Amino acid sequence: MEKSPSHVPEHAGEVAGRLAGRKEWIALGVLMLPLLLVSMDISILYFAIPYVSQDLEPSATQQLWILDMYGFVLAGLLITMGALGDRIGRRKLVLVGAAVFGAASVAAAYAHSADSLIAVRALLGLGGAALMPSTLALIRNLFHDARQRGRAVTIWTGVMTTGISLGPVVSGLLLEHFWWGSVFLINLPAMLLLLVLVPFLVPESRSAAGAREPFDLASAVLSLAALLTFIYGVKEWARHGFAPVPALAVAVGLLLGHVFVRRQKRLTHPMIDLGLLGRRAFGGPVFANVLAMFATVGMAVFLTQYLQSVQGLSPFEAALWSLVPASGVLVAAPTAAILAQRTDRAYVMGGGFVFAAAGFFWMTQVRTDSALWFCLVAGGIYVGGLVAAMTLANELALGAAPPDRAGSAAAVLESGQELGGALGMAVLGSVGAAIYSRDMADALPADVAAALPDGAADAVRETLGGAAAAAARLPAETGADVLATARDAFTHGMGLASIGAGVVMVGAAIFSFVALRGTGERTTGGDGSEGGGGFEGGDLARAQTGVLE
């Protein structure tokens, strides 16, 4: 069977297909540039928002939308863009996404009002949604050999997670020397490089069957509406607690999602291949990724606040120290790949989740007066375990997807990660907030509460930031007592949230050991039979070689 960039066999012979050369690896490096910047933009405004607020004077609601709009649109359009790339061509969609992302970056840098910045952040989300699934899907078509594809997916996963960690650091560096718009202009050179090099380095790939079908606009609208309303409701629930509007948004999102799934079942060429999603080799890793991102995002907020508000580090110092746990990736990813040579990938994934659980349980021992290294080592353990598991899950799922559905398969993977992150922020954030509020209600003396200005006592009981602001207005000794009590309450809440994350990781490990065992040992055929990566058991060890080779 003749191989071409737009059609790669799905059968076992794929492993023995042609090896990627220098051109393909250079192409991968070029594709990693937009992925790094798109993931950085999720967190790059964390330090810049005070400068944006001073310049554009947004209301409290507008400030929240400036921060959230990018992530909302990015998550809501992933499935649509993945399916669109399968139809019109993934390389073409990467180029369109790069053009939109670059133009929107310039517009964001010179936004003259809060409303215009919110609108441009939505355009950035549109460009990012076009780029993310296409970069992962193109790996499926650039690397026909499963062993090389495993290395490429490892690099993809590492770049994505590193970008989120680098965002605050890059933002802090730029803001020391330039105005807040520089955090957007940094995107421009990479997008221009992408537009110049991709046409020469990356072959076009698309679904031959899907390209003949009209694009299903109704499904696109349904997926966008379902994800936007659900994630909005979950985030508002996490931010403000239970309220009718967030609960209604979650319910509406679930209802629209149900309608979307029913529609997909009736279509000849659906946006999401539900048959593929129902197979262990694809649906299982997607679910594992949801659980991994639940813990990752849910605990990230605690770690950032602990470094700044409990350890007393400046924002830039906290951002630099937060990169230390990310160094666990450098050890975990290649170690997982080496172990995957010798045993079933499901066991290695499960081991990664066990490792992550150990890190989260270590976090339960972090106290207000703990040494900085104690917290950072715990973070390094759970980050390493999570990245090891996620890398293998991504590689397993991408190998199980037919090449002509690679875009929509990658979009489903990434949408699951977004949903997992939103749920983690809501559930674990709510646990931490509830413990903090209860401890502060019990510990804050009545005379101190009475001495606070109107509304300040409620702010003290709700957030550590509110307690710090109130403490600054109190006499030195009283303020120090309030702040110490608030730090103890926050650390207690972080410890219980860590227990929750650790329990979820134990569940993810059990799921990997039981449900994913042997998924990579059978061949995948065009009949939709169960399978993992399109290779025989004898080829599995060779196909799972990692980035160190």
Tab-separated table of N, CA and C in Angstrom, residues 113-248:
chain	number	residue	atom	x	y	z
A	113	SER	N	-8.682	49.658	25.490
A	113	SER	CA	-9.756	49.580	26.485
A	113	SER	C	-9.876	48.139	26.963
A	114	ALA	N	-10.542	47.963	28.101
A	114	ALA	CA	-10.732	46.624	28.643
A	114	ALA	C	-11.581	45.768	27.711
A	115	ASP	N	-12.633	46.351	27.140
A	115	ASP	CA	-13.501	45.586	26.248
A	115	ASP	C	-12.748	45.120	25.008
A	116	SER	N	-11.912	45.985	24.449
A	116	SER	CA	-11.155	45.585	23.260
A	116	SER	C	-10.154	44.487	23.605
A	117	LEU	N	-9.545	44.532	24.791
A	117	LEU	CA	-8.610	43.481	25.187
A	117	LEU	C	-9.335	42.154	25.376
A	118	ILE	N	-10.534	42.196	25.944
A	118	ILE	CA	-11.325	40.971	26.093
A	118	ILE	C	-11.633	40.361	24.723
A	119	ALA	N	-12.031	41.211	23.771
A	119	ALA	CA	-12.347	40.722	22.426
A	119	ALA	C	-11.116	40.128	21.755
A	120	VAL	N	-9.978	40.772	21.915
A	120	VAL	CA	-8.762	40.274	21.281
A	120	VAL	C	-8.292	38.985	21.957
A	121	ARG	N	-8.504	38.865	23.258
A	121	ARG	CA	-8.164	37.610	23.942
A	121	ARG	C	-9.006	36.452	23.391
A	122	ALA	N	-10.236	36.753	22.996
A	122	ALA	CA	-11.064	35.727	22.355
A	122	ALA	C	-10.453	35.310	21.010
A	123	LEU	N	-9.935	36.280	20.250
A	123	LEU	CA	-9.273	35.959	18.978
A	123	LEU	C	-8.005	35.133	19.215
A	124	LEU	N	-7.277	35.453	20.271
A	124	LEU	CA	-6.108	34.638	20.620
A	124	LEU	C	-6.520	33.191	20.911
A	125	GLY	N	-7.641	33.027	21.614
A	125	GLY	CA	-8.153	31.684	21.877
A	125	GLY	C	-8.517	30.954	20.597
A	126	LEU	N	-9.088	31.691	19.638
A	126	LEU	CA	-9.420	31.103	18.333
A	126	LEU	C	-8.156	30.613	17.623
A	127	GLY	N	-7.132	31.466	17.589
A	127	GLY	CA	-5.875	31.057	16.963
A	127	GLY	C	-5.227	29.887	17.686
A	128	GLY	N	-5.248	29.924	19.018
A	128	GLY	CA	-4.668	28.830	19.793
A	128	GLY	C	-5.389	27.515	19.567
A	129	ALA	N	-6.715	27.569	19.457
A	129	ALA	CA	-7.498	26.354	19.215
A	129	ALA	C	-7.191	25.763	17.851
A	130	ALA	N	-6.867	26.616	16.866
A	130	ALA	CA	-6.480	26.117	15.542
A	130	ALA	C	-5.101	25.467	15.584
A	131	LEU	N	-4.222	25.954	16.455
A	131	LEU	CA	-2.849	25.465	16.491
A	131	LEU	C	-2.673	24.184	17.299
A	132	MET	N	-3.297	24.086	18.473
A	132	MET	CA	-2.965	23.006	19.400
A	132	MET	C	-3.283	21.610	18.860
A	133	PRO	N	-4.529	21.312	18.448
A	133	PRO	CA	-4.780	19.947	17.955
A	133	PRO	C	-4.039	19.647	16.662
A	134	SER	N	-3.814	20.668	15.848
A	134	SER	CA	-3.122	20.438	14.578
A	134	SER	C	-1.664	20.054	14.794
A	135	THR	N	-0.999	20.660	15.779
A	135	THR	CA	0.400	20.298	16.035
A	135	THR	C	0.511	18.850	16.485
A	136	LEU	N	-0.404	18.389	17.341
A	136	LEU	CA	-0.369	16.996	17.791
A	136	LEU	C	-0.767	16.053	16.668
A	137	ALA	N	-1.772	16.438	15.869
A	137	ALA	CA	-2.220	15.583	14.766
A	137	ALA	C	-1.134	15.435	13.706
A	138	LEU	N	-0.381	16.488	13.446
A	138	LEU	CA	0.682	16.409	12.435
A	138	LEU	C	1.797	15.464	12.865
A	139	ILE	N	1.988	15.296	14.166
A	139	ILE	CA	2.952	14.305	14.640
A	139	ILE	C	2.552	12.919	14.154
A	140	ARG	N	1.256	12.655	14.169
A	140	ARG	CA	0.746	11.351	13.717
A	140	ARG	C	1.110	11.090	12.261
A	141	ASN	N	1.219	12.135	11.465
A	141	ASN	CA	1.493	11.977	10.040
A	141	ASN	C	2.954	12.231	9.676
A	142	LEU	N	3.690	12.953	10.509
A	142	LEU	CA	5.114	13.154	10.269
A	142	LEU	C	5.921	11.918	10.645
A	143	PHE	N	5.499	11.236	11.709
A	143	PHE	CA	6.263	10.121	12.251
A	143	PHE	C	5.465	8.835	12.094
A	144	HIS	N	5.793	8.050	11.081
A	144	HIS	CA	5.081	6.812	10.803
A	144	HIS	C	5.573	5.674	11.686
A	145	ASP	N	6.820	5.731	12.102
A	145	ASP	CA	7.384	4.721	12.979
A	145	ASP	C	6.917	4.982	14.414
A	146	ALA	N	6.354	3.967	15.050
A	146	ALA	CA	5.746	4.161	16.371
A	146	ALA	C	6.775	4.556	17.426
A	147	ARG	N	8.007	4.049	17.301
A	147	ARG	CA	9.034	4.407	18.284
A	147	ARG	C	9.368	5.883	18.183
A	148	GLN	N	9.562	6.385	16.973
A	148	GLN	CA	9.845	7.808	16.798
A	148	GLN	C	8.647	8.659	17.205
A	149	ARG	N	7.453	8.176	16.902
A	149	ARG	CA	6.263	8.928	17.293
A	149	ARG	C	6.163	9.050	18.805
A	150	GLY	N	6.561	7.984	19.519
A	150	GLY	CA	6.569	8.056	20.979
A	150	GLY	C	7.487	9.147	21.483
A	151	ARG	N	8.674	9.270	20.884
A	151	ARG	CA	9.587	10.346	21.284
A	151	ARG	C	8.965	11.716	21.001
A	152	ALA	N	8.353	11.837	19.810
A	152	ALA	CA	7.772	13.121	19.427
A	152	ALA	C	6.640	13.524	20.364
A	153	VAL	N	5.805	12.566	20.743
A	153	VAL	CA	4.708	12.867	21.665
A	153	VAL	C	5.253	13.236	23.037
A	154	THR	N	6.338	12.594	23.459
A	154	THR	CA	6.976	12.964	24.726
A	154	THR	C	7.426	14.419	24.695
A	155	ILE	N	8.036	14.814	23.585
A	155	ILE	CA	8.468	16.212	23.437
A	155	ILE	C	7.264	17.140	23.456
A	156	TRP	N	6.198	16.763	22.749
A	156	TRP	CA	4.975	17.588	22.690
A	156	TRP	C	4.414	17.805	24.093
A	157	THR	N	4.300	16.721	24.859
A	157	THR	CA	3.742	16.824	26.212
A	157	THR	C	4.630	17.689	27.101
A	158	GLY	N	5.954	17.502	26.995
A	158	GLY	CA	6.868	18.302	27.807
A	158	GLY	C	6.800	19.779	27.474
A	159	VAL	N	6.711	20.100	26.183
A	159	VAL	CA	6.625	21.510	25.773
A	159	VAL	C	5.336	22.138	26.282
A	160	MET	N	4.215	21.403	26.175
A	160	MET	CA	2.941	21.957	26.618
A	160	MET	C	2.949	22.262	28.109
A	161	THR	N	3.410	21.305	28.924
A	161	THR	CA	3.417	21.527	30.368
A	161	THR	C	4.448	22.580	30.775
A	162	THR	N	5.589	22.597	30.085
A	162	THR	CA	6.614	23.595	30.395
A	162	THR	C	6.134	24.995	30.057
A	163	GLY	N	5.384	25.127	28.968
A	163	GLY	CA	4.881	26.439	28.578
A	163	GLY	C	4.005	27.068	29.644
A	164	ILE	N	3.139	26.255	30.254
A	164	ILE	CA	2.265	26.781	31.303
A	164	ILE	C	3.097	27.279	32.487
A	165	SER	N	4.179	26.554	32.810
A	165	SER	CA	5.050	26.970	33.917
A	165	SER	C	5.890	28.190	33.556
A	166	LEU	N	6.289	28.289	32.281
A	166	LEU	CA	7.147	29.395	31.863
A	166	LEU	C	6.407	30.717	31.742
A	167	GLY	N	5.094	30.665	31.531
A	167	GLY	CA	4.327	31.887	31.317
A	167	GLY	C	4.580	32.963	32.350
A	168	PRO	N	4.411	32.666	33.654
A	168	PRO	CA	4.656	33.697	34.670
A	168	PRO	C	6.097	34.181	34.710
A	169	VAL	N	7.060	33.279	34.447
A	169	VAL	CA	8.467	33.674	34.490
A	169	VAL	C	8.786	34.651	33.367
A	170	VAL	N	8.366	34.311	32.156
A	170	VAL	CA	8.595	35.203	31.015
A	170	VAL	C	7.894	36.535	31.238
A	171	SER	N	6.684	36.470	31.767
A	171	SER	CA	5.946	37.698	32.055
A	171	SER	C	6.714	38.567	33.047
A	172	GLY	N	7.223	37.949	34.123
A	172	GLY	CA	7.967	38.718	35.112
A	172	GLY	C	9.219	39.356	34.540
A	173	LEU	N	9.946	38.614	33.702
A	173	LEU	CA	11.153	39.165	33.073
A	173	LEU	C	10.833	40.348	32.173
A	174	LEU	N	9.807	40.208	31.351
A	174	LEU	CA	9.452	41.283	30.415
A	174	LEU	C	8.966	42.528	31.148
A	175	LEU	N	8.182	42.309	32.212
A	175	LEU	CA	7.601	43.455	32.919
A	175	LEU	C	8.641	44.244	33.717
A	176	GLU	N	9.802	43.639	33.953
A	176	GLU	CA	10.863	44.393	34.621
A	176	GLU	C	11.491	45.432	33.690
A	177	HIS	N	11.319	45.258	32.384
A	177	HIS	CA	11.995	46.130	31.427
A	177	HIS	C	11.052	46.821	30.428
A	178	PHE	N	9.863	46.253	30.213
A	178	PHE	CA	8.964	46.790	29.185
A	178	PHE	C	7.556	46.958	29.737
A	179	TRP	N	6.676	47.530	28.885
A	179	TRP	CA	5.290	47.708	29.317
A	179	TRP	C	4.519	46.402	29.113
A	180	TRP	N	3.293	46.327	29.658
A	180	TRP	CA	2.570	45.066	29.712
A	180	TRP	C	2.284	44.468	28.335
A	181	GLY	N	2.213	45.291	27.292
A	181	GLY	CA	1.952	44.762	25.957
A	181	GLY	C	3.046	43.851	25.436
A	182	SER	N	4.240	43.929	26.036
A	182	SER	CA	5.350	43.086	25.566
A	182	SER	C	5.072	41.604	25.778
A	183	VAL	N	4.207	41.261	26.744
A	183	VAL	CA	3.925	39.844	26.979
A	183	VAL	C	3.158	39.236	25.808
A	184	PHE	N	2.526	40.074	24.993
A	184	PHE	CA	1.851	39.595	23.782
A	184	PHE	C	2.769	39.665	22.562
A	185	LEU	N	3.577	40.711	22.461
A	185	LEU	CA	4.431	40.875	21.285
A	185	LEU	C	5.496	39.789	21.172
A	186	ILE	N	5.807	39.112	22.280
A	186	ILE	CA	6.796	38.046	22.224
A	186	ILE	C	6.327	36.911	21.312
A	187	ASN	N	5.007	36.822	21.075
A	187	ASN	CA	4.468	35.777	20.207
A	187	ASN	C	4.797	35.997	18.737
A	188	LEU	N	4.999	37.252	18.353
A	188	LEU	CA	5.047	37.601	16.933
A	188	LEU	C	6.201	36.947	16.170
A	189	PRO	N	7.459	36.995	16.649
A	189	PRO	CA	8.550	36.383	15.875
A	189	PRO	C	8.329	34.888	15.613
A	190	ALA	N	7.834	34.175	16.617
A	190	ALA	CA	7.622	32.733	16.441
A	190	ALA	C	6.540	32.457	15.410
A	191	MET	N	5.472	33.254	15.418
A	191	MET	CA	4.397	33.041	14.444
A	191	MET	C	4.863	33.368	13.025
A	192	LEU	N	5.684	34.402	12.877
A	192	LEU	CA	6.225	34.721	11.551
A	192	LEU	C	7.144	33.605	11.064
A	193	LEU	N	7.958	33.060	11.971
A	193	LEU	CA	8.833	31.946	11.607
A	193	LEU	C	8.008	30.734	11.183
A	194	LEU	N	6.936	30.503	11.886
A	194	LEU	CA	6.049	29.382	11.558
A	194	LEU	C	5.458	29.554	10.161
A	195	LEU	N	4.992	30.746	9.857
A	195	LEU	CA	4.388	31.002	8.545
A	195	LEU	C	5.392	30.812	7.413
A	196	VAL	N	6.654	31.107	7.670
A	196	VAL	CA	7.672	30.987	6.626
A	196	VAL	C	8.111	29.536	6.438
A	197	LEU	N	8.325	28.792	7.540
A	197	LEU	CA	8.958	27.481	7.460
A	197	LEU	C	7.992	26.313	7.271
A	198	VAL	N	6.801	26.399	7.827
A	198	VAL	CA	5.878	25.258	7.766
A	198	VAL	C	5.582	24.815	6.336
A	199	PRO	N	5.328	25.722	5.371
A	199	PRO	CA	5.047	25.251	4.006
A	199	PRO	C	6.178	24.418	3.398
A	200	PHE	N	7.403	24.629	3.836
A	200	PHE	CA	8.546	23.902	3.280
A	200	PHE	C	8.846	22.614	4.035
A	201	LEU	N	8.501	22.562	5.316
A	201	LEU	CA	8.925	21.448	6.161
A	201	LEU	C	7.821	20.444	6.466
A	202	VAL	N	6.577	20.885	6.489
A	202	VAL	CA	5.479	20.033	6.953
A	202	VAL	C	4.580	19.666	5.777
A	203	PRO	N	4.407	18.382	5.482
A	203	PRO	CA	3.489	17.990	4.411
A	203	PRO	C	2.044	18.159	4.844
A	204	GLU	N	1.183	18.416	3.893
A	204	GLU	CA	-0.244	18.544	4.193
A	204	GLU	C	-0.831	17.174	4.492
A	205	SER	N	-1.816	17.133	5.371
A	205	SER	CA	-2.529	15.889	5.660
A	205	SER	C	-3.964	16.229	6.001
A	206	ARG	N	-4.866	15.387	5.541
A	206	ARG	CA	-6.293	15.591	5.799
A	206	ARG	C	-7.010	14.261	5.669
A	207	SER	N	-8.265	14.243	6.060
A	207	SER	CA	-9.100	13.065	5.901
A	207	SER	C	-9.676	13.051	4.492
A	208	ALA	N	-9.367	12.005	3.723
A	208	ALA	CA	-9.865	11.938	2.352
A	208	ALA	C	-11.376	11.824	2.311
A	209	ALA	N	-11.957	11.071	3.252
A	209	ALA	CA	-13.411	10.892	3.262
A	209	ALA	C	-14.116	12.136	3.786
A	210	GLY	N	-13.605	12.676	4.918
A	210	GLY	CA	-14.270	13.823	5.525
A	210	GLY	C	-14.217	15.065	4.669
A	211	ALA	N	-13.176	15.186	3.822
A	211	ALA	CA	-13.037	16.389	3.000
A	211	ALA	C	-14.171	16.541	2.005
A	212	ARG	N	-14.825	15.415	1.666
A	212	ARG	CA	-15.910	15.487	0.693
A	212	ARG	C	-17.237	15.873	1.323
A	213	GLU	N	-17.294	15.844	2.657
A	213	GLU	CA	-18.525	16.151	3.365
A	213	GLU	C	-18.558	17.622	3.776
A	214	PRO	N	-19.753	18.252	3.744
A	214	PRO	CA	-19.851	19.634	4.229
A	214	PRO	C	-19.585	19.697	5.722
A	215	PHE	N	-18.985	20.804	6.148
A	215	PHE	CA	-18.678	20.969	7.567
A	215	PHE	C	-19.978	21.153	8.343
A	216	ASP	N	-20.113	20.414	9.445
A	216	ASP	CA	-21.350	20.427	10.224
A	216	ASP	C	-21.323	21.590	11.213
A	217	LEU	N	-21.891	22.718	10.796
A	217	LEU	CA	-21.885	23.922	11.623
A	217	LEU	C	-22.690	23.727	12.904
A	218	ALA	N	-23.798	22.985	12.831
A	218	ALA	CA	-24.625	22.776	14.023
A	218	ALA	C	-23.836	22.051	15.117
A	219	SER	N	-23.045	21.034	14.732
A	219	SER	CA	-22.227	20.326	15.720
A	219	SER	C	-21.168	21.244	16.310
A	220	ALA	N	-20.593	22.116	15.460
A	220	ALA	CA	-19.589	23.060	15.944
A	220	ALA	C	-20.175	23.987	17.002
A	221	VAL	N	-21.377	24.504	16.733
A	221	VAL	CA	-22.038	25.407	17.683
A	221	VAL	C	-22.375	24.671	18.974
A	222	LEU	N	-22.860	23.441	18.845
A	222	LEU	CA	-23.224	22.670	20.029
A	222	LEU	C	-21.999	22.375	20.900
A	223	SER	N	-20.888	21.971	20.284
A	223	SER	CA	-19.687	21.656	21.075
A	223	SER	C	-19.146	22.900	21.762
A	224	LEU	N	-19.143	24.030	21.041
A	224	LEU	CA	-18.671	25.278	21.629
A	224	LEU	C	-19.551	25.687	22.802
A	225	ALA	N	-20.866	25.666	22.589
A	225	ALA	CA	-21.788	26.085	23.650
A	225	ALA	C	-21.704	25.156	24.856
A	226	ALA	N	-21.599	23.841	24.615
A	226	ALA	CA	-21.548	22.887	25.724
A	226	ALA	C	-20.298	23.087	26.569
A	227	LEU	N	-19.141	23.196	25.921
A	227	LEU	CA	-17.893	23.336	26.667
A	227	LEU	C	-17.802	24.697	27.357
A	228	LEU	N	-18.215	25.763	26.660
A	228	LEU	CA	-18.127	27.093	27.265
A	228	LEU	C	-19.000	27.207	28.511
A	229	THR	N	-20.242	26.765	28.402
A	229	THR	CA	-21.149	26.909	29.551
A	229	THR	C	-20.716	26.012	30.706
A	230	PHE	N	-20.270	24.799	30.391
A	230	PHE	CA	-19.860	23.887	31.456
A	230	PHE	C	-18.621	24.416	32.178
A	231	ILE	N	-17.596	24.800	31.420
A	231	ILE	CA	-16.352	25.268	32.046
A	231	ILE	C	-16.581	26.587	32.782
A	232	TYR	N	-17.418	27.476	32.199
A	232	TYR	CA	-17.745	28.720	32.899
A	232	TYR	C	-18.406	28.416	34.247
A	233	GLY	N	-19.387	27.499	34.235
A	233	GLY	CA	-20.076	27.170	35.474
A	233	GLY	C	-19.147	26.579	36.511
A	234	VAL	N	-18.253	25.681	36.081
A	234	VAL	CA	-17.322	25.048	37.007
A	234	VAL	C	-16.363	26.085	37.604
A	235	LYS	N	-15.839	26.978	36.772
A	235	LYS	CA	-14.902	27.994	37.271
A	235	LYS	C	-15.591	28.964	38.228
A	236	GLU	N	-16.812	29.383	37.903
A	236	GLU	CA	-17.528	30.284	38.802
A	236	GLU	C	-17.876	29.594	40.116
A	237	TRP	N	-18.197	28.326	40.031
A	237	TRP	CA	-18.476	27.542	41.234
A	237	TRP	C	-17.234	27.502	42.119
A	238	ALA	N	-16.065	27.278	41.490
A	238	ALA	CA	-14.821	27.239	42.254
A	238	ALA	C	-14.485	28.599	42.855
A	239	ARG	N	-14.800	29.662	42.110
A	239	ARG	CA	-14.397	31.000	42.539
A	239	ARG	C	-15.295	31.548	43.648
A	240	HIS	N	-16.606	31.296	43.533
A	240	HIS	CA	-17.549	31.934	44.454
A	240	HIS	C	-18.373	30.943	45.275
A	241	GLY	N	-18.170	29.645	45.082
A	241	GLY	CA	-18.984	28.668	45.785
A	241	GLY	C	-20.295	28.417	45.060
A	242	PHE	N	-21.122	27.561	45.666
A	242	PHE	CA	-22.382	27.203	45.017
A	242	PHE	C	-23.291	28.420	44.899
A	243	ALA	N	-23.855	28.577	43.716
A	243	ALA	CA	-24.809	29.649	43.447
A	243	ALA	C	-25.688	29.188	42.280
A	244	PRO	N	-26.897	29.742	42.143
A	244	PRO	CA	-27.797	29.273	41.090
A	244	PRO	C	-27.229	29.412	39.675
A	245	VAL	N	-26.567	30.541	39.380
A	245	VAL	CA	-26.095	30.758	38.007
A	245	VAL	C	-25.017	29.747	37.602
A	246	PRO	N	-23.948	29.539	38.403
A	246	PRO	CA	-22.976	28.500	38.019
A	246	PRO	C	-23.589	27.111	37.914
A	247	ALA	N	-24.482	26.772	38.842
A	247	ALA	CA	-25.120	25.455	38.784
A	247	ALA	C	-25.945	25.302	37.509
A	248	LEU	N	-26.649	26.375	37.140
A	248	LEU	CA	-27.442	26.331	35.906
A	248	LEU	C	-26.528	26.196	34.688
